[in-house]
Short mmCIF file of C-alpha atoms in Angstrom, two decimals:
data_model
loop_
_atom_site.label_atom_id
_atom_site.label_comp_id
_atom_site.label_asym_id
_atom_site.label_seq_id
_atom_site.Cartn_x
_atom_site.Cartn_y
_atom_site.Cartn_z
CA UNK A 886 22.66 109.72 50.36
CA UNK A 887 25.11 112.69 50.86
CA UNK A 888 23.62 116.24 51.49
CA UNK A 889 24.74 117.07 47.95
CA UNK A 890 23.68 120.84 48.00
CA UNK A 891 27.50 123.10 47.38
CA UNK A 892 26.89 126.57 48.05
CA UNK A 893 30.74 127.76 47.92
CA UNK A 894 32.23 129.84 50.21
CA UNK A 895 30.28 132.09 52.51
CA UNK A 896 29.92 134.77 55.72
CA UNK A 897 27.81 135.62 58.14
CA UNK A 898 25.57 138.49 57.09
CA UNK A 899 26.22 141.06 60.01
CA UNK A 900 24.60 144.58 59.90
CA UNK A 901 27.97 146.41 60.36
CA UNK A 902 28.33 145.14 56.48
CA UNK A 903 24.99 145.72 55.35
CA UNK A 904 25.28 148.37 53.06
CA UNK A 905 28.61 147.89 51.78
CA UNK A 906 27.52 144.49 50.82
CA UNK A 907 24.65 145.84 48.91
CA UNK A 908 27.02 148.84 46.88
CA UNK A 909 30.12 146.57 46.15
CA UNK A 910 28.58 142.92 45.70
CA UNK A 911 31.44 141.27 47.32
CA UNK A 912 32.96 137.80 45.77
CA UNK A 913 30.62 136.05 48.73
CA UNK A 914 28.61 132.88 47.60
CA UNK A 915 25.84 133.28 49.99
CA UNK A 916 25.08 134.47 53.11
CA UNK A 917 24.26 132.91 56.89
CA UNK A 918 21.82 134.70 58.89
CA UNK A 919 21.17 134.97 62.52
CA UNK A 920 17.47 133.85 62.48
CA UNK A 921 16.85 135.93 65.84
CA UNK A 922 17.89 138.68 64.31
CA UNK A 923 15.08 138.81 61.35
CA UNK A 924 12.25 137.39 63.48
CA UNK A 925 10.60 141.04 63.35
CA UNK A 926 7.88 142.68 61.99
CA UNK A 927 9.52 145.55 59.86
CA UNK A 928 12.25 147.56 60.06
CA UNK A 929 16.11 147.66 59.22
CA UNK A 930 16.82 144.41 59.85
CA UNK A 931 14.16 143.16 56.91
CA UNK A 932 14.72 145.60 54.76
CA UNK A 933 18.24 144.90 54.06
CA UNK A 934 17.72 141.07 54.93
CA UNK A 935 15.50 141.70 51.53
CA UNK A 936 17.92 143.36 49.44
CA UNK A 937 20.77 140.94 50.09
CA UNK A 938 18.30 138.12 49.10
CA UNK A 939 17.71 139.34 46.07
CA UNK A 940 21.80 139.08 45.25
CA UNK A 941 22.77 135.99 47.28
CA UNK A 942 21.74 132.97 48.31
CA UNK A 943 20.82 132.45 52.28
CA UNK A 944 20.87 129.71 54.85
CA UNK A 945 19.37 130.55 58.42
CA UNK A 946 21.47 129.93 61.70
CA UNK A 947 19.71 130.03 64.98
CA UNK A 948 21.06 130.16 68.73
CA UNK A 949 17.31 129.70 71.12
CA UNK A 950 16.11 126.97 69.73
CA UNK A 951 17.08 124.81 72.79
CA UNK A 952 17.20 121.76 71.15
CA UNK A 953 18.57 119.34 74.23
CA UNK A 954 16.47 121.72 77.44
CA UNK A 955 14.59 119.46 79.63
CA UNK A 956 11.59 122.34 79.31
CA UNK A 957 8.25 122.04 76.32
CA UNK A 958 9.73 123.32 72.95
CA UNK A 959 8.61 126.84 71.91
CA UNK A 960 6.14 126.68 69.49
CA UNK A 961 5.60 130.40 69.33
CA UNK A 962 8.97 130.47 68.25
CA UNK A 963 8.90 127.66 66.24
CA UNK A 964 5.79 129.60 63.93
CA UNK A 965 7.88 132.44 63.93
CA UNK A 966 11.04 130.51 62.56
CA UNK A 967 8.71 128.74 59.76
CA UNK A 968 7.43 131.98 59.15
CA UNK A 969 11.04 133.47 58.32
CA UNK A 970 11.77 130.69 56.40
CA UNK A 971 8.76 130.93 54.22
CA UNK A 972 10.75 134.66 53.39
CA UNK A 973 13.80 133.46 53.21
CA UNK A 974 13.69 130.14 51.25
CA UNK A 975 17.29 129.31 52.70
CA UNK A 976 19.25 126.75 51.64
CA UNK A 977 18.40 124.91 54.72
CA UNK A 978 18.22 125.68 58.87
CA UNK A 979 20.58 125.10 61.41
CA UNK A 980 20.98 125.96 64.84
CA UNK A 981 22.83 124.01 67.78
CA UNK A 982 23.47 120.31 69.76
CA UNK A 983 22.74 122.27 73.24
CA UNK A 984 20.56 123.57 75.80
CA UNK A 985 20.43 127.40 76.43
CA UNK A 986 17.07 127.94 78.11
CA UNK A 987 15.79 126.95 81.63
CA UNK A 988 11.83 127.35 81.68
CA UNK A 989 11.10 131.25 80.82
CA UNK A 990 14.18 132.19 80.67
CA UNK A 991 16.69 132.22 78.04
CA UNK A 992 20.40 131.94 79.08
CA UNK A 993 22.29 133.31 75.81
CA UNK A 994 24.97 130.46 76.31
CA UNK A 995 25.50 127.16 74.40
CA UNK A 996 25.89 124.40 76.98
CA UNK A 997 26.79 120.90 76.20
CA UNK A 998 24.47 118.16 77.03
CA UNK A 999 25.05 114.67 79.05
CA UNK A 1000 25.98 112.10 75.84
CA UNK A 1001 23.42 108.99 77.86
CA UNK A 1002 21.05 107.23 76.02
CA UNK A 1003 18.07 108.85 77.81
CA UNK A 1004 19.67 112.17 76.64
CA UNK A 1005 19.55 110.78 72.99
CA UNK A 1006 16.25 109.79 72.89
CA UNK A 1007 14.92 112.93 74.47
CA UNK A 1008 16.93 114.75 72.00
CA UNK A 1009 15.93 112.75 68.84
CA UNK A 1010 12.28 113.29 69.59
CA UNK A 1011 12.48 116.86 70.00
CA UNK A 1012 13.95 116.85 66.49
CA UNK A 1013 11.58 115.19 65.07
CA UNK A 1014 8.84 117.32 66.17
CA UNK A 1015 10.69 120.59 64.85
CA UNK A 1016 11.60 119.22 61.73
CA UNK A 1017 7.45 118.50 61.31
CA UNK A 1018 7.19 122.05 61.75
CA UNK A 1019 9.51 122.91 59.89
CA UNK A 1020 8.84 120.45 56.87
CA UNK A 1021 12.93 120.01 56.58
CA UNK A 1022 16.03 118.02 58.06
CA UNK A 1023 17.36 120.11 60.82
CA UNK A 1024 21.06 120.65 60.52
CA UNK A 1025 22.85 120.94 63.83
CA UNK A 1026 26.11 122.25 65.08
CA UNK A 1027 28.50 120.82 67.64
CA UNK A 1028 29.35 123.19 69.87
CA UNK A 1029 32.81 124.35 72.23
CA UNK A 1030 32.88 122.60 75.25
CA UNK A 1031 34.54 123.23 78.71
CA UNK A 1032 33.12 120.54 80.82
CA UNK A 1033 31.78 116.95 80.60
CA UNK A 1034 29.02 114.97 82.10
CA UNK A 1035 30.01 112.95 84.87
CA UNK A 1036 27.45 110.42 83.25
CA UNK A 1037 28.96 110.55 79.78
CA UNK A 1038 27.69 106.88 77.91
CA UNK A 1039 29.14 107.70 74.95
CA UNK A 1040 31.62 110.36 73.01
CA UNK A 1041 29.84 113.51 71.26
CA UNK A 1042 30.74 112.28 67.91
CA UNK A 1043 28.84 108.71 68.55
CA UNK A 1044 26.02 111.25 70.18
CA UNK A 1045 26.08 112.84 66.88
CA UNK A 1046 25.92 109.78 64.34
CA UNK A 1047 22.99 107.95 66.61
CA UNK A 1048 21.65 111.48 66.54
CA UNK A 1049 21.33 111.37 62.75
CA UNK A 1050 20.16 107.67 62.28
CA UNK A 1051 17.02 108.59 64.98
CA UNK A 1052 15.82 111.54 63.62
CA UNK A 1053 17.12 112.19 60.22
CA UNK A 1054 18.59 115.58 61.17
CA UNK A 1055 21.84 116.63 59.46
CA UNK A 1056 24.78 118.03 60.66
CA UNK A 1057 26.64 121.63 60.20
CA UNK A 1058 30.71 120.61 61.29
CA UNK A 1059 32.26 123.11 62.91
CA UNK A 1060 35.63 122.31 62.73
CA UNK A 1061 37.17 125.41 64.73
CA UNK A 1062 34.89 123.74 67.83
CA UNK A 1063 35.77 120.45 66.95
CA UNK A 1064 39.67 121.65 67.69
CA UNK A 1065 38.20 123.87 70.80
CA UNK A 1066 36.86 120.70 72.33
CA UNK A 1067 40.15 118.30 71.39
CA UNK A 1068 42.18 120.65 73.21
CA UNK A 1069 40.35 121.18 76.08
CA UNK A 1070 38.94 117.31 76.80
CA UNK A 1071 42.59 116.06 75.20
CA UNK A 1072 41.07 113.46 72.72
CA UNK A 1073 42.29 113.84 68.97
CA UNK A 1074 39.88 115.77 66.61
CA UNK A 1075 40.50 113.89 63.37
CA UNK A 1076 38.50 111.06 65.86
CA UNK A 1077 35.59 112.97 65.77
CA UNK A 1078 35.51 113.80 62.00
CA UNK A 1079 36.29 110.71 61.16
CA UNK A 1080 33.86 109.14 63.03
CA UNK A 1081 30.88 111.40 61.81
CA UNK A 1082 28.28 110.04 58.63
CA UNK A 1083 29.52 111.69 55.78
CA UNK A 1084 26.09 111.79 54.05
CA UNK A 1085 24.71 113.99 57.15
CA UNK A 1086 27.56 116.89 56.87
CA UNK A 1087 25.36 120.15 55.41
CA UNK A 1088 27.96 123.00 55.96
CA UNK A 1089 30.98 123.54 57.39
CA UNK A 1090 31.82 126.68 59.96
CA UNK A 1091 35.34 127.90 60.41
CA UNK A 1092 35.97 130.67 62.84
CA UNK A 1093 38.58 132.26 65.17
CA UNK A 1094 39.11 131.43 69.00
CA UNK A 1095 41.28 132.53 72.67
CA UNK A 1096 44.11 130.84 73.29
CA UNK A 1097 44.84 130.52 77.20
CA UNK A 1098 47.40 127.85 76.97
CA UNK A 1099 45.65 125.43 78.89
CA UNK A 1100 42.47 125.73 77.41
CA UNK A 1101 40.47 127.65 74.37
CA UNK A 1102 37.40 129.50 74.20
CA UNK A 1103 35.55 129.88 70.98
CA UNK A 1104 35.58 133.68 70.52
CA UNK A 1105 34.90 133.98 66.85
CA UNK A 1106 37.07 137.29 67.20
CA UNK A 1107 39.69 136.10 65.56
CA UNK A 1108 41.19 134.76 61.85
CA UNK A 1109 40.95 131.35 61.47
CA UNK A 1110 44.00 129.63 62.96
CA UNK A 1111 46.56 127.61 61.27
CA UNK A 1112 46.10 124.35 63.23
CA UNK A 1113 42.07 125.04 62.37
CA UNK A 1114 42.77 125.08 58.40
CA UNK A 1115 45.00 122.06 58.51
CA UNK A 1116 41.97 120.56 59.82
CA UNK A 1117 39.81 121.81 57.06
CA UNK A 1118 42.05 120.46 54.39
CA UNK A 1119 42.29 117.15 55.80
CA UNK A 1120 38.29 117.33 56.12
CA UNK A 1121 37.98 118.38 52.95
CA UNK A 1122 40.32 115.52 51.79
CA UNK A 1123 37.92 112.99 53.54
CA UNK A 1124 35.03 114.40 52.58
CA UNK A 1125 34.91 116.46 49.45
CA UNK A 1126 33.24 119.51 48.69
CA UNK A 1127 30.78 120.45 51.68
CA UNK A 1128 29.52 124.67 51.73
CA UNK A 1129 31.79 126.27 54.48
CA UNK A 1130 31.45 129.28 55.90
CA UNK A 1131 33.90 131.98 57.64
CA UNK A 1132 31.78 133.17 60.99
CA UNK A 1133 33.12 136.77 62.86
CA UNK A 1134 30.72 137.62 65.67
CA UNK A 1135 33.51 140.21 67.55
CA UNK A 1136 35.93 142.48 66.78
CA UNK A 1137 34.60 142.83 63.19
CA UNK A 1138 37.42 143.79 60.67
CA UNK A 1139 36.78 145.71 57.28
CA UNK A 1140 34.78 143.46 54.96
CA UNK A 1141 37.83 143.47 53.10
CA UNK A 1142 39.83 141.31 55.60
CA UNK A 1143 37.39 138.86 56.09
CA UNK A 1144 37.04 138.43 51.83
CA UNK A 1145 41.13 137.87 51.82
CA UNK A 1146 40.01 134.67 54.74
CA UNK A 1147 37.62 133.79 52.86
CA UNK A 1148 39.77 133.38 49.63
CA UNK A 1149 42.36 131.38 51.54
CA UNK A 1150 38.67 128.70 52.37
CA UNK A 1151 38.75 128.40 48.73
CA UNK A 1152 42.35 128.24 47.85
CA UNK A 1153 42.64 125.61 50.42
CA UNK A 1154 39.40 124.04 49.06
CA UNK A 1155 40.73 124.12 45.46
CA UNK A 1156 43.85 122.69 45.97
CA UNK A 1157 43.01 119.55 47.98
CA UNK A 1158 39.53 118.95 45.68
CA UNK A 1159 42.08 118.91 42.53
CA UNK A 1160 44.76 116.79 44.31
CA UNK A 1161 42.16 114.47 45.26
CA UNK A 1162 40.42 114.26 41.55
CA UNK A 1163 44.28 114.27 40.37
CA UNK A 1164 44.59 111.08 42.54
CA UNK A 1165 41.54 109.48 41.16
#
């Protein structure tokens, strides 16, 4: 069955914004949250993560959860993550396909994993056990990638969809990565949509990235691209409506600029969901 839960058209809720957010009530559907950020005990952070709750709807992102490291999952921060949620009541929780801690210490990258069978299981398992914790699906995120495994046994997108069937997580498409990754590995990115279960797909991210010429890095510090929304329409073509939201992390524009981007998600969504029911 299709993750049928349509939030709209959202942002990432970033402090720079807070208060504006809370005086003007901007034309935002909901709001994504940086779990890290709100895994306090007081101050700032909750206080306006409290007052924007009361106005929007919220979904929680994270970026330590580690979910491919060889090392024991956190369970410290696992409590501490079930303990936000129990605040927040989000939508649902997502964080990302990747390792980013080695034992103790936490790397603050997203790297890719080996796509093997052995990987898989390991993976699916340790899915499993946080969605117990967590009492939910656990919606993750393919990431940018610069490298590949030697070892590779599979593409990421059948990684993904074997991902899915194992452990009964769901997924949060990122198309701006999804075009990160084509360019850099050279394989089409329309394959990897294409390929993924439609029922898993939770949210969509769109965001901004560096363009070397050779290669891309995912920045987020930059409007979406045109390539990038092409993408989206022809996603949204295949898939119909899915939540999607507009992630800045870096040079942070007025709030202003990033509500005109995020008008252009829904124009875009508007006109390909009525040419599709049009077509029907």
């Amino acid at each position: 069955m299709k993750a049928t839960t349509m939030l709209g058209h959202g942002l990432g809720l970033r402090s720079e914004y807070y208060q504006e957010i809370l005086e003007r009530r901007p034309a935002v559907d909901w709001f994504e949250i940086i779990s890290e950020n709100y895994m306090v005990d007081g101050g700032k952070a909750l206080y306006y993560l409290d007052a924007i709750a009361e106005h929007y709807p919220l979904v929680m992102h994270g970026v330590s959860l580690s979910i491919g490291g060889p090392h024991a999952l956190d369970r410290d921060y696992l409590q501490r993550l079930a303990q936000l949620a129990r605040r927040v009541r989000p939508g649902w929780i997502s964080d990302h396909l990747c390792w980013s801690r080695g034992n103790a210490h936490q790397l603050h990258d997203l790297l890719p994993l080996p796509y093997t069978e052995e990987s898989l299981q390991h993976v699916a398992a340790r899915v499993r056990q946080v969605q117990d914790v967590l009492e939910r699906p656990l919606v993750l995120e393919n990431v940018s990638s610069y490298l590949r495994c030697a070892d590779d046994q599979m593409s990421e997108w059948q990684f993904l969809s074997a991902l899915c069937e194992l452990s009964g997580c769901e997924l949060l498409l990122d198309i701006n990565n999804v075009y990160v990754s084509a360019r850099n590995h050279g394989f089409e990115p329309w394959d990897f949509i294409s390929a993924l279960p439609a029922e898993r797909i939770r949210q969509f991210h769109l965001a901004g990235h560096h363009d070397y010429g050779d290669y891309l890095i995912d920045t987020h510090d930059h409007p979406v691209c045109d390539p990038v929304w092409q993408l989206y329409r022809r996603t949204l073509a295949h898939l119909g409506p899915v939540s999607t939201l507009l992630e800045r992390d870096d040079h942070l524009p007025p709030l202003d600029e990033l509500l005109s981007e995020l008008q252009q998600a829904r124009r875009i969504a508007r006109e390909v969901l009525d040419e599709e029911a049009a077509c029907a």
